[in-house]
Short mmCIF file of C-alpha atoms in Angstrom, two decimals:
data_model
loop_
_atom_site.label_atom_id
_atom_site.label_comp_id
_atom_site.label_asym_id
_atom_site.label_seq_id
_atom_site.Cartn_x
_atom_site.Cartn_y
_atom_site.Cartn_z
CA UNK A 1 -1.61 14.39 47.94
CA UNK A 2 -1.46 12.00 44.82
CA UNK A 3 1.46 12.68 42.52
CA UNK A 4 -0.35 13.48 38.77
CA UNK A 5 -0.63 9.89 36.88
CA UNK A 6 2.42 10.81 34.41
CA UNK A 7 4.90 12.41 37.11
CA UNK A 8 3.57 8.91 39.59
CA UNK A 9 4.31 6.58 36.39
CA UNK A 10 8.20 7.81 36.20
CA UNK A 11 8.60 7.80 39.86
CA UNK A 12 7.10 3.63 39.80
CA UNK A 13 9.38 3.34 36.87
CA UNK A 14 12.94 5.09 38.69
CA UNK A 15 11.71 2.25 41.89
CA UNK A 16 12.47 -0.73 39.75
CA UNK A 17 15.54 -1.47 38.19
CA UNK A 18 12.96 -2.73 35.43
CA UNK A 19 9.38 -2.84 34.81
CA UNK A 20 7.11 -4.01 32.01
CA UNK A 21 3.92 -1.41 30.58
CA UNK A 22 1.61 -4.62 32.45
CA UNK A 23 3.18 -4.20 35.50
CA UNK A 24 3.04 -0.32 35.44
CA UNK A 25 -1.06 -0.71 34.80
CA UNK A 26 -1.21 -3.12 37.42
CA UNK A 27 0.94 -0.88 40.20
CA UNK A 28 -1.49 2.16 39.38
CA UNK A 29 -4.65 0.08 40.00
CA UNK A 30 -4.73 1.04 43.69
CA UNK A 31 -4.22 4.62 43.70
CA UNK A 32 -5.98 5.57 39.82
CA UNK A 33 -8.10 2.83 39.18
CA UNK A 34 -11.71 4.47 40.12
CA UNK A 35 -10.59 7.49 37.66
CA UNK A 36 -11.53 7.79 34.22
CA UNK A 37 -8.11 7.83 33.24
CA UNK A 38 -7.05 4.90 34.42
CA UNK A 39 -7.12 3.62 30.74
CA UNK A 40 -4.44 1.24 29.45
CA UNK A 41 -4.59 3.60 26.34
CA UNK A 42 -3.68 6.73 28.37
CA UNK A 43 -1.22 5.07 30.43
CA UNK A 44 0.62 3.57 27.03
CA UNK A 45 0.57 6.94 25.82
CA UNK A 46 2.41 8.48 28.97
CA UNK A 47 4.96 5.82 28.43
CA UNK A 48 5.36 6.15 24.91
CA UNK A 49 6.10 9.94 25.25
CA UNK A 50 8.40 9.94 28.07
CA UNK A 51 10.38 7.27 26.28
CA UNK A 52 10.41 9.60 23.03
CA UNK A 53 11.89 12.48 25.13
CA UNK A 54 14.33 10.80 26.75
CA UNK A 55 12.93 10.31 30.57
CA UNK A 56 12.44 6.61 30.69
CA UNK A 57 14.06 3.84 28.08
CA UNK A 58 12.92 0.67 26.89
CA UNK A 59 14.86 -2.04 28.28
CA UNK A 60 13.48 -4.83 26.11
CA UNK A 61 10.19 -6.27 24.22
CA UNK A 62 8.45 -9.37 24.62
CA UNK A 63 5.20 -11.06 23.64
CA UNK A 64 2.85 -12.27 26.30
CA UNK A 65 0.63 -15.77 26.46
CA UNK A 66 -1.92 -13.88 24.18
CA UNK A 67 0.72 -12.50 21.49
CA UNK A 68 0.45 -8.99 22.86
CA UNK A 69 3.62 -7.13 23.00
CA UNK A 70 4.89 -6.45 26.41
CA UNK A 71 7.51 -3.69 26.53
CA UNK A 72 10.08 -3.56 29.44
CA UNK A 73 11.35 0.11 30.84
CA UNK A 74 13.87 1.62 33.25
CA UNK A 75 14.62 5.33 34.38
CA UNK A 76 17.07 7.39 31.99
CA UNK A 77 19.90 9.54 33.82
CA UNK A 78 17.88 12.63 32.99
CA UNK A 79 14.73 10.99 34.19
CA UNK A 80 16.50 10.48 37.52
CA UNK A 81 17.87 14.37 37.23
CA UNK A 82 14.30 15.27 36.94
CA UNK A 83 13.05 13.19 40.12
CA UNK A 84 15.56 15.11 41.87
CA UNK A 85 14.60 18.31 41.07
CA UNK A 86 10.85 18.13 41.07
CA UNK A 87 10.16 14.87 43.31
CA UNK A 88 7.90 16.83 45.96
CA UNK A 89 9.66 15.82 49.18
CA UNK A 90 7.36 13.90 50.63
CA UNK A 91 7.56 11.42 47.88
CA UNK A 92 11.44 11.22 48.26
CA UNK B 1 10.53 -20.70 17.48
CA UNK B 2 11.90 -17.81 20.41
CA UNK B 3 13.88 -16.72 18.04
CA UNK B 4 11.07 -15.54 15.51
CA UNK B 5 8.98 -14.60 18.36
CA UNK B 6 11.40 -11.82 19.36
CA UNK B 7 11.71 -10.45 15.65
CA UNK B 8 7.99 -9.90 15.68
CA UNK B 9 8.08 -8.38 19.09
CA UNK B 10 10.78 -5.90 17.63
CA UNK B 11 8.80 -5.48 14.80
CA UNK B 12 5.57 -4.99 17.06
CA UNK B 13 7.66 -2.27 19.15
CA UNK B 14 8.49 -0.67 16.08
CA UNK B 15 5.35 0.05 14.69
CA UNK B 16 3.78 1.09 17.78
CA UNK B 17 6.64 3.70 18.17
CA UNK B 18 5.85 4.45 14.52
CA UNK B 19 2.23 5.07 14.86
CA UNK B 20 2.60 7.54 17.87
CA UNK B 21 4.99 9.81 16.44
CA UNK B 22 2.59 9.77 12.85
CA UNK B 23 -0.44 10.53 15.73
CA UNK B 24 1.81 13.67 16.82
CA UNK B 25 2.02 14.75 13.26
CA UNK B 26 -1.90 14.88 12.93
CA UNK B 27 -2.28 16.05 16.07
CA UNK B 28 0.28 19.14 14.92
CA UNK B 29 -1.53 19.53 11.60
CA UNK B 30 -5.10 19.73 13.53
CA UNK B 31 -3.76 22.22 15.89
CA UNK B 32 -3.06 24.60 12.32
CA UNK B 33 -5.79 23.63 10.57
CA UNK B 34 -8.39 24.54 13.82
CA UNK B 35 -6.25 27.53 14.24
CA UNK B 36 -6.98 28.86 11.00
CA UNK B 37 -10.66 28.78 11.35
CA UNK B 38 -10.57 30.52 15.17
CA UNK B 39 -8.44 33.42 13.66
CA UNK B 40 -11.33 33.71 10.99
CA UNK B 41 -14.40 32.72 13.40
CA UNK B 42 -12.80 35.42 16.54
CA UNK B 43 -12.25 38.01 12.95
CA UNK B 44 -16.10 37.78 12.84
CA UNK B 45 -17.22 38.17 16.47
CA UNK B 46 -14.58 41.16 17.34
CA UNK B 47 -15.51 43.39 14.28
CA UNK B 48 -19.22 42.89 15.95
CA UNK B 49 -20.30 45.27 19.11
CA UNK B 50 -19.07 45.71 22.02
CA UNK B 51 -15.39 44.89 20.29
CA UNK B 52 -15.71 47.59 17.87
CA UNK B 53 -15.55 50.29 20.43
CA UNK B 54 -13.23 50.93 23.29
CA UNK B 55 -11.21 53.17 25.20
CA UNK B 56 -8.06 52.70 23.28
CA UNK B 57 -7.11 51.00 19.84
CA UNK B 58 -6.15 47.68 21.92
CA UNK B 59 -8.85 47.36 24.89
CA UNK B 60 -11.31 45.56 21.98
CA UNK B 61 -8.67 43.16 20.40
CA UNK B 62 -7.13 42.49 24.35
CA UNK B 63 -11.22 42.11 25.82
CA UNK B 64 -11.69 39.62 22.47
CA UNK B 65 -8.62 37.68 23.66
CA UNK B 66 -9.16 37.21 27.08
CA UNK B 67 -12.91 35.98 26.25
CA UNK B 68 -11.15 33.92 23.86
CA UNK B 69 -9.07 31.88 26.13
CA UNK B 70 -11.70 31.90 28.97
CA UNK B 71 -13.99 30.01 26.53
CA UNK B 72 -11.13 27.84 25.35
CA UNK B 73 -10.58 26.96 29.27
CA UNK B 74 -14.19 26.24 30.04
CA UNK B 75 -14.04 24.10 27.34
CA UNK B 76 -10.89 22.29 27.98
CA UNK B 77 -12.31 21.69 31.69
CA UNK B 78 -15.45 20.24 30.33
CA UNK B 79 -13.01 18.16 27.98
CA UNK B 80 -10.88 17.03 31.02
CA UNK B 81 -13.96 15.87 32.95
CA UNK B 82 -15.45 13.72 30.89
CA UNK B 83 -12.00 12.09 30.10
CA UNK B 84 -11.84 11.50 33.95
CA UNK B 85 -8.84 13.84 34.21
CA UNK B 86 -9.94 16.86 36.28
CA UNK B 87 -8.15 15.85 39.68
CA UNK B 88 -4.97 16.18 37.98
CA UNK B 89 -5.58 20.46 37.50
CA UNK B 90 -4.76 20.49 41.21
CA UNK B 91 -2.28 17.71 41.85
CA UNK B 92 -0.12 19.58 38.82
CA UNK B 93 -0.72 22.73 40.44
CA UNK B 94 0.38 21.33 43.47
CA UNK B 95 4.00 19.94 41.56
CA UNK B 96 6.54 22.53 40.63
CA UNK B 97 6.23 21.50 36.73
CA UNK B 98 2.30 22.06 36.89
CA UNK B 99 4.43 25.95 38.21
CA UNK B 100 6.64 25.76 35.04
CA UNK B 101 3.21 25.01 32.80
CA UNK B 102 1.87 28.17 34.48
CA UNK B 103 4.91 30.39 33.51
CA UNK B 104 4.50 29.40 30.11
CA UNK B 105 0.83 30.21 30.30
CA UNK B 106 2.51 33.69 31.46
CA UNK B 107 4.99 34.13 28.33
CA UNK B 108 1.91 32.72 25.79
CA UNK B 109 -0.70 34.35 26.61
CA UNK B 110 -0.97 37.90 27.67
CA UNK B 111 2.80 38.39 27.06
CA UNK B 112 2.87 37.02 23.65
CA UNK B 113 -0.54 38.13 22.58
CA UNK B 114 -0.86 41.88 24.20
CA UNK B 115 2.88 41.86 22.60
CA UNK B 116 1.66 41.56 19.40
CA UNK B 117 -2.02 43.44 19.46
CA UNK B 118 -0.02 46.48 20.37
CA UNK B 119 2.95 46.26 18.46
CA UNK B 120 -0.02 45.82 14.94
CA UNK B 121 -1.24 49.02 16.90
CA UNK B 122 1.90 50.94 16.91
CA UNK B 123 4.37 49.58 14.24
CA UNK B 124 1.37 48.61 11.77
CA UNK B 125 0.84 44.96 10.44
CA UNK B 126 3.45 45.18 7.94
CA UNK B 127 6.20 45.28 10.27
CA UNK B 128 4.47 43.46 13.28
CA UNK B 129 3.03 40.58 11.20
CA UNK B 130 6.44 39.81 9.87
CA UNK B 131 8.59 39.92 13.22
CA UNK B 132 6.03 38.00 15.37
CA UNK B 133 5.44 35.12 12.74
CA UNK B 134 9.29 34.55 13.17
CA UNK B 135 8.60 32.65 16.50
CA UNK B 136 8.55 28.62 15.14
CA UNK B 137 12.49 30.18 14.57
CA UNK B 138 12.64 31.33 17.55
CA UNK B 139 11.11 28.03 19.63
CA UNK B 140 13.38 25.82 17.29
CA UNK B 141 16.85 27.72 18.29
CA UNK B 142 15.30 27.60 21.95
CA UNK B 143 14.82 24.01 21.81
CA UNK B 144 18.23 23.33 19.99
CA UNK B 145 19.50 24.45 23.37
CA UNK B 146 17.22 24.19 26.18
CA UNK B 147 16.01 21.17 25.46
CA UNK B 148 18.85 19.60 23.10
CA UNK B 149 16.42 18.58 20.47
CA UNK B 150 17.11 16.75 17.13
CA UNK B 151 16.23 19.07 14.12
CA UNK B 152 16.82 17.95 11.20
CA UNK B 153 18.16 19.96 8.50
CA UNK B 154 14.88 19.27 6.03
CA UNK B 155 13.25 20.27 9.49
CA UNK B 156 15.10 24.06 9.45
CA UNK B 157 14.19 24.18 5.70
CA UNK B 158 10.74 23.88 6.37
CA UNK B 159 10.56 26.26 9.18
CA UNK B 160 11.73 28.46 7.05
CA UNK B 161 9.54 28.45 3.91
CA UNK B 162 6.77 28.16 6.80
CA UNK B 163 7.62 31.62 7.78
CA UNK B 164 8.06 33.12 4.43
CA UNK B 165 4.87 31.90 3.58
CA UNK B 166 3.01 33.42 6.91
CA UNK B 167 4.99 36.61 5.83
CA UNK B 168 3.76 37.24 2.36
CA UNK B 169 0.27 35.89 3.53
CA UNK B 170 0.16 38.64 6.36
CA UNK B 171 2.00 41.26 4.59
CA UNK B 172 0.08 44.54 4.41
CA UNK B 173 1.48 47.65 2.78
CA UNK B 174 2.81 50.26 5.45
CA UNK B 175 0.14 52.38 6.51
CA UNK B 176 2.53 55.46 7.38
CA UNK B 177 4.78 56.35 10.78
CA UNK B 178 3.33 55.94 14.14
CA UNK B 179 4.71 58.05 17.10
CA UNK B 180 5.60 54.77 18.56
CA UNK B 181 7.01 53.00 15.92
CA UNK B 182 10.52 51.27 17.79
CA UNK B 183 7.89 50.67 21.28
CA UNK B 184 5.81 48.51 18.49
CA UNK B 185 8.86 46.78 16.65
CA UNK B 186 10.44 45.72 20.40
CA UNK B 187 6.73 44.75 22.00
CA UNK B 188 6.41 42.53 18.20
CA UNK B 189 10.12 40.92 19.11
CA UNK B 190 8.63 40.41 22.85
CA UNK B 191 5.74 38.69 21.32
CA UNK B 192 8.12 36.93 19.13
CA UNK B 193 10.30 35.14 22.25
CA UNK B 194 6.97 35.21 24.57
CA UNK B 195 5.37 32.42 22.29
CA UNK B 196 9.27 30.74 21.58
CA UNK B 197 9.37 30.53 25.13
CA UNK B 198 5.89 29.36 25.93
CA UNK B 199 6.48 26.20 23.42
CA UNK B 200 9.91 25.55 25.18
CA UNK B 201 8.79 26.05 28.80
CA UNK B 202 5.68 23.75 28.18
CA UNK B 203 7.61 21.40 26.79
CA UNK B 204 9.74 20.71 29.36
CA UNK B 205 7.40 21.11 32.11
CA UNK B 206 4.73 18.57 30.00
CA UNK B 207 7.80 15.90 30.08
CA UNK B 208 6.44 15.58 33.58
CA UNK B 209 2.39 17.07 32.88
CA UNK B 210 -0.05 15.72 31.11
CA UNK B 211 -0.28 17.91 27.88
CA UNK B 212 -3.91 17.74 28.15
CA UNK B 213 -3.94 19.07 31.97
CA UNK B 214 -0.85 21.57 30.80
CA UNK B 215 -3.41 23.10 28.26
CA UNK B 216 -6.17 23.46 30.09
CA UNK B 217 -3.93 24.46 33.17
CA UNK B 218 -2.69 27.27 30.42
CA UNK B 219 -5.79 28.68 29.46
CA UNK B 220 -7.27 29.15 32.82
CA UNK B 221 -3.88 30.97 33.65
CA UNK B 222 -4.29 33.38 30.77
CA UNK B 223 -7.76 33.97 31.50
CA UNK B 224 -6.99 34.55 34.77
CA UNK B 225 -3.90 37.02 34.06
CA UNK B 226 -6.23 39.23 31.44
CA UNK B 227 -8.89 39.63 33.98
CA UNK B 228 -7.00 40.91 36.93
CA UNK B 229 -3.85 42.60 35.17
CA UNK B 230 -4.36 43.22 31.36
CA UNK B 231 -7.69 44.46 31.08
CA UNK B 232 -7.85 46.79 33.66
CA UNK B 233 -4.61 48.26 32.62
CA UNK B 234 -6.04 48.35 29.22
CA UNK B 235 -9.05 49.88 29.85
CA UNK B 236 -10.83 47.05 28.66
CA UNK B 237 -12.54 45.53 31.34
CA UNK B 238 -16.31 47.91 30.40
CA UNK B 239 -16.21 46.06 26.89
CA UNK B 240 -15.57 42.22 28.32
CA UNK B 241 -18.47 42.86 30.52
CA UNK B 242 -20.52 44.56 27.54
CA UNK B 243 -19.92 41.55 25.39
CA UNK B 244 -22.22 39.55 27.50
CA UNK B 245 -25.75 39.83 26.30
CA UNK B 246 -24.44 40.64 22.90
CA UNK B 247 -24.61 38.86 20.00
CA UNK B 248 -21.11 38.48 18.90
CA UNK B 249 -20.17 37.01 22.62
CA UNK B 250 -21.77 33.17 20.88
CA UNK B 251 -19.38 33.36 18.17
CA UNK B 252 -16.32 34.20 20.04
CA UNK B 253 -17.48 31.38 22.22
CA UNK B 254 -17.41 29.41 18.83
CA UNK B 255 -13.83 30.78 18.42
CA UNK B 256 -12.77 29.87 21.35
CA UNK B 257 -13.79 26.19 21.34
CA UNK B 258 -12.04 25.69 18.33
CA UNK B 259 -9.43 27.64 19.61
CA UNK B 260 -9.43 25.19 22.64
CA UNK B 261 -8.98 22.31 20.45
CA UNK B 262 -6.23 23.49 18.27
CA UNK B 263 -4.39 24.31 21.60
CA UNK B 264 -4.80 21.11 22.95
CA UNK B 265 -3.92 19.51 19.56
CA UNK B 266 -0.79 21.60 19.69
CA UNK B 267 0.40 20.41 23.08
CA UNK B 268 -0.05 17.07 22.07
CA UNK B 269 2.17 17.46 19.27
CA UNK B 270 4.80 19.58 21.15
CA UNK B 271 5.02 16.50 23.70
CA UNK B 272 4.78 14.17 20.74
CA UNK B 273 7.14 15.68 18.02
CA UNK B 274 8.93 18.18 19.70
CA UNK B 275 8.94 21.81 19.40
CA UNK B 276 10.54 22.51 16.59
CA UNK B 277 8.14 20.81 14.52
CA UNK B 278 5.03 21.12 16.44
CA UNK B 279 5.39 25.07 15.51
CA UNK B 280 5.77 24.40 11.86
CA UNK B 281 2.88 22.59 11.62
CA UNK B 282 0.80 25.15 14.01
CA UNK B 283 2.10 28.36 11.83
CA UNK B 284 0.75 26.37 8.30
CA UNK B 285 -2.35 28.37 10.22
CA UNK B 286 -2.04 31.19 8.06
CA UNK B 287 -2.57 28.95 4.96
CA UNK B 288 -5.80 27.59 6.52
CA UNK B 289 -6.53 30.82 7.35
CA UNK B 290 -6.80 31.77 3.65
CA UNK B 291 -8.95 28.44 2.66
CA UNK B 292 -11.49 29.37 5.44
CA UNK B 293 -11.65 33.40 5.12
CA UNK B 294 -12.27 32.28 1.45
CA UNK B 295 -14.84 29.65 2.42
CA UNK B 296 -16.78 31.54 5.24
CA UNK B 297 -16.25 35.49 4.67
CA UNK B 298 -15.52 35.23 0.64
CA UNK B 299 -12.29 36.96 1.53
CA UNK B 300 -10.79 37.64 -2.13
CA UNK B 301 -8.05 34.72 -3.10
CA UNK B 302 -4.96 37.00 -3.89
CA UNK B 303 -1.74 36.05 -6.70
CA UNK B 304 0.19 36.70 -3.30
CA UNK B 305 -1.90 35.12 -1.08
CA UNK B 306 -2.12 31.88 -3.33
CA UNK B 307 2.19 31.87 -3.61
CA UNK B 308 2.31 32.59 0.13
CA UNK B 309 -0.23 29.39 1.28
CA UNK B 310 2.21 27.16 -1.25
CA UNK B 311 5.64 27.98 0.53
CA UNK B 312 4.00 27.19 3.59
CA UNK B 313 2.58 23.97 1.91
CA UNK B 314 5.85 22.80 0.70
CA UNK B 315 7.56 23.66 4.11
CA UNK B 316 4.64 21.98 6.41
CA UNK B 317 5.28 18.63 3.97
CA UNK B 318 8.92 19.09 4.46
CA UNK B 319 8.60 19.02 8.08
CA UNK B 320 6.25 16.31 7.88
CA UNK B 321 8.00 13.83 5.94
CA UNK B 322 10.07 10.66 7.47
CA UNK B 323 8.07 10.12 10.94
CA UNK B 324 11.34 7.56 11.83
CA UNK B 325 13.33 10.61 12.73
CA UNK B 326 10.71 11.72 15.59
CA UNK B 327 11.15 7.89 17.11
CA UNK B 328 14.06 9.69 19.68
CA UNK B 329 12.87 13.58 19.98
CA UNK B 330 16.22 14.54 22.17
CA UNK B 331 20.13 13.99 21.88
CA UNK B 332 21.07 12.49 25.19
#
């Protein structure tokens, strides 16, 4: 079974030593992108919350060809804690 | 030229991170405002038949509830649909923090809220009201060390005048002993920790769940756990079933969509400005509560009720104030 968008977004995040919010919207396309909540909008949100409480951290900014900001992320300690004790196996 | 680019994009950052924790703030100040107008809108409907008979003193008020959150889950369902979310109710389910969601659906909802119908039942308002409006307290210490979160010290303040206020606007002289006065002060304190615990649990299972799935997830739980356990243990199953076809069933419906919204409004701001917080602003209820039982039912406008709905002013704007301290929610 799919992994629920939020929980999927920190396991894509803990698989890259670093990865931007674009690349995150792009990596979801596949398995979310014929769902209604495969928004840019939500998935910003997700980010911006588990960077608030700790689970992923921002790793840098930059702006993009059109001036938009692009921000950078990799997997906290306790987001990694958390992977470990909730990852269902067969995503490990 | 890079150089100035990279200011702005730190600048950029900045205020994006700004405007999402000032989005959890509304969101927390919705959830009180929407949960002012249920408590007054569910008032009406239960003091209508079938909720103003029953078996015992609490089969009406637990029947009312359970309605309540059934409506509140319908709702949220319908919500979660048409935001293209719905799959997620069973991948969650399927995750052991969708489980953790559930157990705080558990400790909010019929723990929490048969806690504290019973313990108004037996200890009387005056003592109940008091003891189970403690919980923000309650959630905060939890959160201090279950969750390590940052409260600030203006924070504390606030959750304090917060809960003086709710006191004095819920206090109602003693009405005499009851046989089962200490059963009714513990079953207030369980109420107390059952809500302090639902706000921590959720939490830290939404760090993982969608607060909007975690919600909806909660409310079909408690529905769920009032049907098969609570009302038939309460003897109110006859009057849940009696409420449909009547009258009052629409505006508990009513209730119960605003009561949907103020939920979901207050696990957004739980996920977005932490517990401690997030209960402050939900509790400013009982001030809300006053504006729309004087708007709706012409409830009277008391000296006491007037100084209460101020301290919990003052402490919802103390809580509120400086968004830059929600930027990092946890010490880690």
């Amino acid at each position: 079974m799919k992994l629920p968008m939020r929980f999927r977004i920190i396991h894509l995040v803990s698989q890259h030593d670093k990865i931007s919010d674009k690349e995150v919207v792009e990596a979801l396309r596949d398995e979310y992108g014929d769902e209604g909540q495969y928004r840019k909008s939500i998935i910003d949100t997700h980010l911006m919350s588990l960077r608030a409480v700790g689970i992923i951290e921002n790793t840098g900014v930059t702006l993009d060809e059109n001036d938009d900001l692009v921000q950078h992320f990799s997997i906290t300690d306790y987001g990694r804690d958390l992977l470990d004790k909730y990852l269902p196996s067969q995503w490990k | 030229m890079a150089v100035n680019s990279a200011v702005r994009a730190k600048q950029m950052l900045e205020a994006r991170e700004l405007s999402h924790a000032k989005k959890g703030i509304g969101w927390g100040l919705l959830s009180g405002a929407t949960w002012g107008l249920d408590g007054v809108i569910l008032g009406i409907g239960t003091a209508m038949a079938p909720f103003t008979g029953g078996a015992s003193l609490y089969a009406a008020p637990l029947a009312g509830a359970a309605l309540h959150d059934g409506f509140a889950g319908f709702f949220l369902f319908f919500y979660n649909l048409f935001t293209g979310k719905w799959r997620e109710y069973i991948r969650t389910l399927a995750t052991k923090p969708g489980l953790i969601v559930c157990l705080a659906a558990l400790f909010g909802g019929p723990i929490g809220m048969a806690g504290y119908v019973l313990g108004i039942n037996m200890a009387g308002a005056s003592y109940a009201l008091p003891i189970t409006a403690m919980y923000p307290a309650i959630g905060a210490i939890m959160a201090v060390f279950i969750l390590k979160e940052r409260i600030s010290w203006r924070t504390w303040l606030g959750i304090v005048l917060c809960i003086t206020g709710a006191i004095i606007v819920g206090y109602a002289p003693p009405e005499g002993s009851s046989p089962y006065f200490h059963l009714g002060i513990g079953l207030s304190l369980l109420a107390c920790l059952g809500w302090g615990m639902e706000g921590v649990l959720s939490t830290y299972g939404m760090d993982m769940v969608d607060p909007d799935i975690a919600i909806g997830i909660r409310e079909a739980t408690s529905f769920v756990v009032y049907f098969v356990a609570i009302l038939p243990l309460a003897a109110g199953l006859p009057i849940f079933f009696a409420a449909f076809g009547a009258k009052s069933l629409w505006i508990v419906a009513l209730a119960g969509f605003f009561g949907g919204l103020s939920y979901l409004a207050w696990y957004r701001a739980l996920n977005m400005t932490g517990v401690g917080r997030a209960m402050t602003f939900n509790i400013s209820y009982a001030l809300w509560g006053v504006f729309f039982g004087w708007l709706i039912t012409k409830t009277p406008v008391t000296p006491a009720l007037l100084g209460g709905a101020l301290l919990i002013f003052c402490g919802t704007v103390l809580a509120t104030t400086n968004p830059r301290e929600l930027l990092n929610l946890r010490k880690r």
